Amino acid sequence: MESTLATLAVGRGGLPALAFVASHQALLPRAKVLWGEHDAGGSPRWRSAIAVPMQLALLPALIAYAFAMGGGTMAGWRARWEADWNSAQASGACPAEWAFVNIFAAFLLVDFVNYRIRPVMIAHHVVCLIGHFGALSAPAAFVDYFAAAVACELGSAVCNLNALYPRSGAALAAYVAGMTLSNGLALAALLSWARALGGASLGLRVAMSILTLPLLAERQRTCIREWRRFGKED
């Protein structure tokens, strides 16, 4: 099963991921010059800056395209994805979904190459990668996972903007509102994902809940802490 998943992922979305990595690495030197390498919220400032376009533009564009190609309904999107998954060869029917599978994984993996990641972020990335590829083992619910991941990344984007502009009240307000909305949407998508699995895959539902719920809770706790702390350090 693992080798099959790997073959499918690389074969059906590898080129967009390679293009993403190439552009990401090409922009890296300029990002370091513009934004610097000092810490901003647990990672280098340039990393926070370079992540935002993917989180606010690329991933939303991929999911919007995928949803539209599914007829603009969850049922249509789900049926289209399952048909492509079950095809013996890559049909080309779901390019956005397969691009997401590879681009999101690449986005996490390049961090291990580009800077010294703190242990807590290593744990975060590992958990995300396990959940990411674990979601492929339940194709009937994959579109719900896709929605949850994009929702989470929108929250990460406003978190990054707050880290880049720590003295901005507007950035903080966007962070608190955006993260709260992000976590709510991600939780709703997770519940939809669990329902889409039906009565099967109890172990997978438990595992994904253990991986996801504490992460959402910690994200919300952190943004509330930042809200309460704002202005007190001056």
PDB file of C-alpha atoms in Angstrom:
ATOM      1  CA  MET A   1       0.000   0.000   0.000  1.00  0.00           C
ATOM      2  CA  GLU A   2       2.742   2.479   0.934  1.00  0.00           C
ATOM      3  CA  SER A   3       4.618   1.952  -2.353  1.00  0.00           C
ATOM      4  CA  THR A   4       1.363   2.317  -4.296  1.00  0.00           C
ATOM      5  CA  LEU A   5       0.565   5.601  -2.579  1.00  0.00           C
ATOM      6  CA  ALA A   6       4.051   6.909  -3.258  1.00  0.00           C
ATOM      7  CA  THR A   7       3.877   5.938  -6.919  1.00  0.00           C
ATOM      8  CA  LEU A   8       0.466   7.570  -7.338  1.00  0.00           C
ATOM      9  CA  ALA A   9       1.541  10.760  -5.625  1.00  0.00           C
ATOM     10  CA  VAL A  10       4.772  11.221  -7.588  1.00  0.00           C
ATOM     11  CA  GLY A  11       3.230  10.155 -10.867  1.00  0.00           C
ATOM     12  CA  ARG A  12       0.162  12.388 -10.618  1.00  0.00           C
ATOM     13  CA  GLY A  13       1.477  15.561  -9.096  1.00  0.00           C
ATOM     14  CA  GLY A  14       5.241  15.458  -9.169  1.00  0.00           C
ATOM     15  CA  LEU A  15       5.834  18.113 -11.815  1.00  0.00           C
ATOM     16  CA  PRO A  16       3.899  20.898 -10.035  1.00  0.00           C
ATOM     17  CA  ALA A  17       5.779  20.042  -6.845  1.00  0.00           C
ATOM     18  CA  LEU A  18       9.119  20.213  -8.633  1.00  0.00           C
ATOM     19  CA  ALA A  19       8.134  23.590 -10.076  1.00  0.00           C
ATOM     20  CA  PHE A  20       7.154  24.773  -6.598  1.00  0.00           C
ATOM     21  CA  VAL A  21      10.445  23.641  -5.062  1.00  0.00           C
ATOM     22  CA  ALA A  22      12.473  25.210  -7.885  1.00  0.00           C
ATOM     23  CA  SER A  23      10.700  28.571  -7.545  1.00  0.00           C
ATOM     24  CA  HIS A  24      10.851  28.422  -3.745  1.00  0.00           C
ATOM     25  CA  GLN A  25      14.595  27.803  -3.736  1.00  0.00           C
ATOM     26  CA  ALA A  26      15.195  30.419  -6.423  1.00  0.00           C
ATOM     27  CA  LEU A  27      13.417  33.043  -4.311  1.00  0.00           C
ATOM     28  CA  LEU A  28      15.215  32.013  -1.142  1.00  0.00           C
ATOM     29  CA  PRO A  29      18.338  34.234  -1.438  1.00  0.00           C
ATOM     30  CA  ARG A  30      16.235  37.307  -2.203  1.00  0.00           C
ATOM     31  CA  ALA A  31      13.857  36.542   0.669  1.00  0.00           C
ATOM     32  CA  LYS A  32      16.789  36.304   3.086  1.00  0.00           C
ATOM     33  CA  VAL A  33      18.040  39.711   1.957  1.00  0.00           C
ATOM     34  CA  LEU A  34      14.630  41.373   2.180  1.00  0.00           C
ATOM     35  CA  TRP A  35      13.371  39.831   5.412  1.00  0.00           C
ATOM     36  CA  GLY A  36      16.458  38.709   7.301  1.00  0.00           C
ATOM     37  CA  GLU A  37      17.214  35.517   9.179  1.00  0.00           C
ATOM     38  CA  HIS A  38      16.394  36.437  12.765  1.00  0.00           C
ATOM     39  CA  ASP A  39      13.651  34.556  14.552  1.00  0.00           C
ATOM     40  CA  ALA A  40      10.009  35.454  13.901  1.00  0.00           C
ATOM     41  CA  GLY A  41       7.582  33.228  15.726  1.00  0.00           C
ATOM     42  CA  GLY A  42       9.859  30.208  15.886  1.00  0.00           C
ATOM     43  CA  SER A  43      11.333  30.233  12.384  1.00  0.00           C
ATOM     44  CA  PRO A  44      13.523  32.621  10.378  1.00  0.00           C
ATOM     45  CA  ARG A  45      11.776  35.797   9.296  1.00  0.00           C
ATOM     46  CA  TRP A  46      12.353  35.020   5.622  1.00  0.00           C
ATOM     47  CA  ARG A  47      10.591  31.677   6.044  1.00  0.00           C
ATOM     48  CA  SER A  48       7.472  33.347   7.431  1.00  0.00           C
ATOM     49  CA  ALA A  49       7.478  35.769   4.496  1.00  0.00           C
ATOM     50  CA  ILE A  50       8.070  33.213   1.760  1.00  0.00           C
ATOM     51  CA  ALA A  51       5.327  30.922   3.075  1.00  0.00           C
ATOM     52  CA  VAL A  52       2.505  33.477   2.902  1.00  0.00           C
ATOM     53  CA  PRO A  53       1.956  33.471  -0.904  1.00  0.00           C
ATOM     54  CA  MET A  54       1.520  29.711  -0.906  1.00  0.00           C
ATOM     55  CA  GLN A  55      -0.787  29.794   2.105  1.00  0.00           C
ATOM     56  CA  LEU A  56      -2.958  32.713   0.976  1.00  0.00           C
ATOM     57  CA  ALA A  57      -2.866  32.280  -2.809  1.00  0.00           C
ATOM     58  CA  LEU A  58      -1.592  28.968  -4.172  1.00  0.00           C
ATOM     59  CA  LEU A  59      -3.439  26.513  -1.914  1.00  0.00           C
ATOM     60  CA  PRO A  60      -6.754  28.448  -2.028  1.00  0.00           C
ATOM     61  CA  ALA A  61      -6.448  28.595  -5.819  1.00  0.00           C
ATOM     62  CA  LEU A  62      -5.896  24.831  -6.017  1.00  0.00           C
ATOM     63  CA  ILE A  63      -8.885  24.001  -3.836  1.00  0.00           C
ATOM     64  CA  ALA A  64     -11.129  26.519  -5.613  1.00  0.00           C
ATOM     65  CA  TYR A  65     -10.229  24.962  -8.964  1.00  0.00           C
ATOM     66  CA  ALA A  66     -10.750  21.428  -7.637  1.00  0.00           C
ATOM     67  CA  PHE A  67     -14.123  22.337  -6.132  1.00  0.00           C
ATOM     68  CA  ALA A  68     -15.274  24.048  -9.335  1.00  0.00           C
ATOM     69  CA  MET A  69     -14.238  21.068 -11.454  1.00  0.00           C
ATOM     70  CA  GLY A  70     -16.374  18.903  -9.158  1.00  0.00           C
ATOM     71  CA  GLY A  71     -19.425  20.918 -10.100  1.00  0.00           C
ATOM     72  CA  GLY A  72     -19.296  23.229  -7.109  1.00  0.00           C
ATOM     73  CA  THR A  73     -20.653  20.650  -4.644  1.00  0.00           C
ATOM     74  CA  MET A  74     -18.935  18.406  -2.141  1.00  0.00           C
ATOM     75  CA  ALA A  75     -20.749  15.373  -3.561  1.00  0.00           C
ATOM     76  CA  GLY A  76     -19.602  16.132  -7.096  1.00  0.00           C
ATOM     77  CA  TRP A  77     -16.074  16.866  -5.993  1.00  0.00           C
ATOM     78  CA  ARG A  78     -15.906  13.687  -3.951  1.00  0.00           C
ATOM     79  CA  ALA A  79     -17.226  11.551  -6.831  1.00  0.00           C
ATOM     80  CA  ARG A  80     -14.751  13.056  -9.280  1.00  0.00           C
ATOM     81  CA  TRP A  81     -11.828  12.455  -6.927  1.00  0.00           C
ATOM     82  CA  GLU A  82     -12.819   8.862  -6.163  1.00  0.00           C
ATOM     83  CA  ALA A  83     -13.181   8.090  -9.876  1.00  0.00           C
ATOM     84  CA  ASP A  84      -9.673   9.388 -10.536  1.00  0.00           C
ATOM     85  CA  TRP A  85      -8.278   7.529  -7.531  1.00  0.00           C
ATOM     86  CA  ASN A  86      -9.789   4.255  -8.700  1.00  0.00           C
ATOM     87  CA  SER A  87      -8.515   4.587 -12.259  1.00  0.00           C
ATOM     88  CA  ALA A  88      -5.644   2.263 -13.139  1.00  0.00           C
ATOM     89  CA  GLN A  89      -3.572   5.059 -14.674  1.00  0.00           C
ATOM     90  CA  ALA A  90      -3.424   8.794 -14.118  1.00  0.00           C
ATOM     91  CA  SER A  91      -6.477  10.156 -15.908  1.00  0.00           C
ATOM     92  CA  GLY A  92      -5.569  13.812 -15.491  1.00  0.00           C
ATOM     93  CA  ALA A  93      -9.042  14.499 -14.080  1.00  0.00           C
ATOM     94  CA  CYS A  94      -7.801  15.829 -10.735  1.00  0.00           C
ATOM     95  CA  PRO A  95      -4.620  17.845 -11.343  1.00  0.00           C
ATOM     96  CA  ALA A  96      -5.265  20.291  -8.489  1.00  0.00           C
ATOM     97  CA  GLU A  97      -5.720  17.550  -5.904  1.00  0.00           C
ATOM     98  CA  TRP A  98      -2.546  15.724  -6.893  1.00  0.00           C
ATOM     99  CA  ALA A  99      -0.627  18.982  -7.089  1.00  0.00           C
ATOM    100  CA  PHE A 100      -1.736  19.720  -3.532  1.00  0.00           C
ATOM    101  CA  VAL A 101      -0.601  16.274  -2.324  1.00  0.00           C
ATOM    102  CA  ASN A 102       2.934  16.898  -3.552  1.00  0.00           C
ATOM    103  CA  ILE A 103       3.283  20.652  -3.087  1.00  0.00           C
ATOM    104  CA  PHE A 104       2.181  20.585   0.537  1.00  0.00           C
ATOM    105  CA  ALA A 105       4.585  17.741   1.326  1.00  0.00           C
ATOM    106  CA  ALA A 106       7.400  19.562  -0.480  1.00  0.00           C
ATOM    107  CA  PHE A 107       6.596  22.781   1.411  1.00  0.00           C
ATOM    108  CA  LEU A 108       7.216  20.990   4.700  1.00  0.00           C
ATOM    109  CA  LEU A 109      10.214  18.958   3.580  1.00  0.00           C
ATOM    110  CA  VAL A 110      12.253  21.877   2.194  1.00  0.00           C
ATOM    111  CA  ASP A 111      12.424  23.323   5.705  1.00  0.00           C
ATOM    112  CA  PHE A 112      14.670  20.439   6.727  1.00  0.00           C
ATOM    113  CA  VAL A 113      17.124  21.552   4.058  1.00  0.00           C
ATOM    114  CA  ASN A 114      16.921  25.320   4.354  1.00  0.00           C
ATOM    115  CA  TYR A 115      17.377  26.021   8.056  1.00  0.00           C
ATOM    116  CA  ARG A 116      17.912  24.428  11.458  1.00  0.00           C
ATOM    117  CA  ILE A 117      14.400  23.570  12.607  1.00  0.00           C
ATOM    118  CA  ARG A 118      13.558  23.719  16.295  1.00  0.00           C
ATOM    119  CA  PRO A 119      12.475  20.407  17.873  1.00  0.00           C
ATOM    120  CA  VAL A 120       8.891  21.591  18.303  1.00  0.00           C
ATOM    121  CA  MET A 121       8.694  22.423  14.597  1.00  0.00           C
ATOM    122  CA  ILE A 122      10.223  19.070  13.694  1.00  0.00           C
ATOM    123  CA  ALA A 123       7.426  17.425  15.659  1.00  0.00           C
ATOM    124  CA  HIS A 124       4.873  19.681  13.928  1.00  0.00           C
ATOM    125  CA  HIS A 125       6.162  18.837  10.457  1.00  0.00           C
ATOM    126  CA  VAL A 126       6.333  15.107  11.165  1.00  0.00           C
ATOM    127  CA  VAL A 127       2.766  15.086  12.496  1.00  0.00           C
ATOM    128  CA  CYS A 128       1.577  17.032   9.448  1.00  0.00           C
ATOM    129  CA  LEU A 129       3.325  14.665   7.024  1.00  0.00           C
ATOM    130  CA  ILE A 130       1.925  11.584   8.761  1.00  0.00           C
ATOM    131  CA  GLY A 131      -1.571  13.027   8.610  1.00  0.00           C
ATOM    132  CA  HIS A 132      -1.072  14.210   5.035  1.00  0.00           C
ATOM    133  CA  PHE A 133      -0.154  10.850   3.570  1.00  0.00           C
ATOM    134  CA  GLY A 134      -2.394   8.990   6.001  1.00  0.00           C
ATOM    135  CA  ALA A 135      -5.339  10.871   4.494  1.00  0.00           C
ATOM    136  CA  LEU A 136      -4.572   9.254   1.145  1.00  0.00           C
ATOM    137  CA  SER A 137      -5.389   5.878   2.645  1.00  0.00           C
ATOM    138  CA  ALA A 138      -9.037   6.980   2.840  1.00  0.00           C
ATOM    139  CA  PRO A 139      -9.827   8.347  -0.634  1.00  0.00           C
ATOM    140  CA  ALA A 140     -13.559   8.621   0.103  1.00  0.00           C
ATOM    141  CA  ALA A 141     -12.778  11.403   2.574  1.00  0.00           C
ATOM    142  CA  PHE A 142      -9.707  12.968   0.985  1.00  0.00           C
ATOM    143  CA  VAL A 143     -11.468  16.101  -0.256  1.00  0.00           C
ATOM    144  CA  ASP A 144     -12.519  16.869   3.330  1.00  0.00           C
ATOM    145  CA  TYR A 145      -8.912  16.540   4.436  1.00  0.00           C
ATOM    146  CA  PHE A 146      -7.866  18.845   1.577  1.00  0.00           C
ATOM    147  CA  ALA A 147     -10.330  21.451   2.869  1.00  0.00           C
ATOM    148  CA  ALA A 148      -9.060  21.048   6.440  1.00  0.00           C
ATOM    149  CA  ALA A 149      -5.435  21.468   5.388  1.00  0.00           C
ATOM    150  CA  VAL A 150      -6.138  24.619   3.379  1.00  0.00           C
ATOM    151  CA  ALA A 151      -8.142  26.032   6.306  1.00  0.00           C
ATOM    152  CA  CYS A 152      -5.208  25.348   8.635  1.00  0.00           C
ATOM    153  CA  GLU A 153      -2.764  27.042   6.276  1.00  0.00           C
ATOM    154  CA  LEU A 154      -4.907  30.179   6.160  1.00  0.00           C
ATOM    155  CA  GLY A 155      -4.470  30.359   9.924  1.00  0.00           C
ATOM    156  CA  SER A 156      -0.748  29.777   9.563  1.00  0.00           C
ATOM    157  CA  ALA A 157      -0.598  32.636   7.053  1.00  0.00           C
ATOM    158  CA  VAL A 158      -2.088  35.195   9.458  1.00  0.00           C
ATOM    159  CA  CYS A 159       0.208  33.814  12.156  1.00  0.00           C
ATOM    160  CA  ASN A 160       3.176  34.451   9.863  1.00  0.00           C
ATOM    161  CA  LEU A 161       1.988  37.990   9.116  1.00  0.00           C
ATOM    162  CA  ASN A 162       1.702  38.688  12.837  1.00  0.00           C
ATOM    163  CA  ALA A 163       5.222  37.344  13.341  1.00  0.00           C
ATOM    164  CA  LEU A 164       6.491  39.629  10.579  1.00  0.00           C
ATOM    165  CA  TYR A 165       4.732  42.694  12.024  1.00  0.00           C
ATOM    166  CA  PRO A 166       4.668  42.095  15.805  1.00  0.00           C
ATOM    167  CA  ARG A 167       3.909  45.730  16.667  1.00  0.00           C
ATOM    168  CA  SER A 168       0.965  46.046  14.299  1.00  0.00           C
ATOM    169  CA  GLY A 169      -2.475  46.015  15.902  1.00  0.00           C
ATOM    170  CA  ALA A 170      -4.004  45.284  12.501  1.00  0.00           C
ATOM    171  CA  ALA A 171      -1.782  42.244  12.019  1.00  0.00           C
ATOM    172  CA  LEU A 172      -2.680  40.996  15.491  1.00  0.00           C
ATOM    173  CA  ALA A 173      -6.417  41.478  14.885  1.00  0.00           C
ATOM    174  CA  ALA A 174      -6.126  39.612  11.572  1.00  0.00           C
ATOM    175  CA  TYR A 175      -4.202  36.888  13.380  1.00  0.00           C
ATOM    176  CA  VAL A 176      -6.769  36.384  16.147  1.00  0.00           C
ATOM    177  CA  ALA A 177      -9.783  36.568  13.823  1.00  0.00           C
ATOM    178  CA  GLY A 178      -8.141  34.575  11.040  1.00  0.00           C
ATOM    179  CA  MET A 179      -6.785  31.861  13.308  1.00  0.00           C
ATOM    180  CA  THR A 180     -10.108  31.446  15.089  1.00  0.00           C
ATOM    181  CA  LEU A 181     -11.921  31.160  11.746  1.00  0.00           C
ATOM    182  CA  SER A 182      -9.218  28.823  10.436  1.00  0.00           C
ATOM    183  CA  ASN A 183      -9.477  26.487  13.402  1.00  0.00           C
ATOM    184  CA  GLY A 184     -13.284  26.469  13.211  1.00  0.00           C
ATOM    185  CA  LEU A 185     -13.260  25.639   9.492  1.00  0.00           C
ATOM    186  CA  ALA A 186     -10.606  22.972  10.001  1.00  0.00           C
ATOM    187  CA  LEU A 187     -12.623  21.373  12.792  1.00  0.00           C
ATOM    188  CA  ALA A 188     -15.761  21.371  10.618  1.00  0.00           C
ATOM    189  CA  ALA A 189     -13.810  19.778   7.769  1.00  0.00           C
ATOM    190  CA  LEU A 190     -12.390  17.176  10.147  1.00  0.00           C
ATOM    191  CA  LEU A 191     -15.902  16.249  11.291  1.00  0.00           C
ATOM    192  CA  SER A 192     -16.999  16.028   7.657  1.00  0.00           C
ATOM    193  CA  TRP A 193     -13.969  13.836   6.968  1.00  0.00           C
ATOM    194  CA  ALA A 194     -14.947  11.486   9.811  1.00  0.00           C
ATOM    195  CA  ARG A 195     -18.521  11.249   8.513  1.00  0.00           C
ATOM    196  CA  ALA A 196     -17.319  10.531   4.978  1.00  0.00           C
ATOM    197  CA  LEU A 197     -15.412   7.508   6.265  1.00  0.00           C
ATOM    198  CA  GLY A 198     -18.689   5.905   7.336  1.00  0.00           C
ATOM    199  CA  GLY A 199     -18.595   3.068   9.836  1.00  0.00           C
ATOM    200  CA  ALA A 200     -15.198   1.837   8.670  1.00  0.00           C
ATOM    201  CA  SER A 201     -11.704   3.009   9.586  1.00  0.00           C
ATOM    202  CA  LEU A 202     -12.279   3.604  13.298  1.00  0.00           C
ATOM    203  CA  GLY A 203      -8.553   3.384  13.904  1.00  0.00           C
ATOM    204  CA  LEU A 204      -7.851   6.001  11.251  1.00  0.00           C
ATOM    205  CA  ARG A 205     -10.446   8.355  12.719  1.00  0.00           C
ATOM    206  CA  VAL A 206      -8.970   7.985  16.182  1.00  0.00           C
ATOM    207  CA  ALA A 207      -5.424   8.495  14.904  1.00  0.00           C
ATOM    208  CA  MET A 208      -6.328  11.593  12.896  1.00  0.00           C
ATOM    209  CA  SER A 209      -8.212  13.049  15.865  1.00  0.00           C
ATOM    210  CA  ILE A 210      -5.214  12.472  18.139  1.00  0.00           C
ATOM    211  CA  LEU A 211      -2.957  14.181  15.592  1.00  0.00           C
ATOM    212  CA  THR A 212      -5.256  17.077  14.739  1.00  0.00           C
ATOM    213  CA  LEU A 213      -7.291  18.176  17.763  1.00  0.00           C
ATOM    214  CA  PRO A 214      -4.333  18.999  20.055  1.00  0.00           C
ATOM    215  CA  LEU A 215      -2.735  20.944  17.195  1.00  0.00           C
ATOM    216  CA  LEU A 216      -5.866  23.051  16.673  1.00  0.00           C
ATOM    217  CA  ALA A 217      -6.184  23.642  20.414  1.00  0.00           C
ATOM    218  CA  GLU A 218      -2.549  24.756  20.709  1.00  0.00           C
ATOM    219  CA  ARG A 219      -2.884  27.118  17.735  1.00  0.00           C
ATOM    220  CA  GLN A 220      -5.894  28.774  19.366  1.00  0.00           C
ATOM    221  CA  ARG A 221      -4.222  28.942  22.759  1.00  0.00           C
ATOM    222  CA  THR A 222      -1.158  30.589  21.233  1.00  0.00           C
ATOM    223  CA  CYS A 223      -3.100  33.265  19.387  1.00  0.00           C
ATOM    224  CA  ILE A 224      -5.094  34.134  22.530  1.00  0.00           C
ATOM    225  CA  ARG A 225      -1.835  34.391  24.465  1.00  0.00           C
ATOM    226  CA  GLU A 226      -0.443  36.759  21.820  1.00  0.00           C
ATOM    227  CA  TRP A 227      -3.601  38.865  22.015  1.00  0.00           C
ATOM    228  CA  ARG A 228      -3.327  39.202  25.787  1.00  0.00           C
ATOM    229  CA  ARG A 229       0.387  39.974  25.641  1.00  0.00           C
ATOM    230  CA  PHE A 230       0.165  42.628  22.933  1.00  0.00           C
ATOM    231  CA  GLY A 231       1.506  45.992  24.092  1.00  0.00           C
ATOM    232  CA  LYS A 232       2.607  44.769  27.512  1.00  0.00           C
ATOM    233  CA  GLU A 233       6.267  44.341  26.543  1.00  0.00           C
ATOM    234  CA  ASP A 234       6.798  47.958  25.546  1.00  0.00           C
TER     235      ASP A 234
END
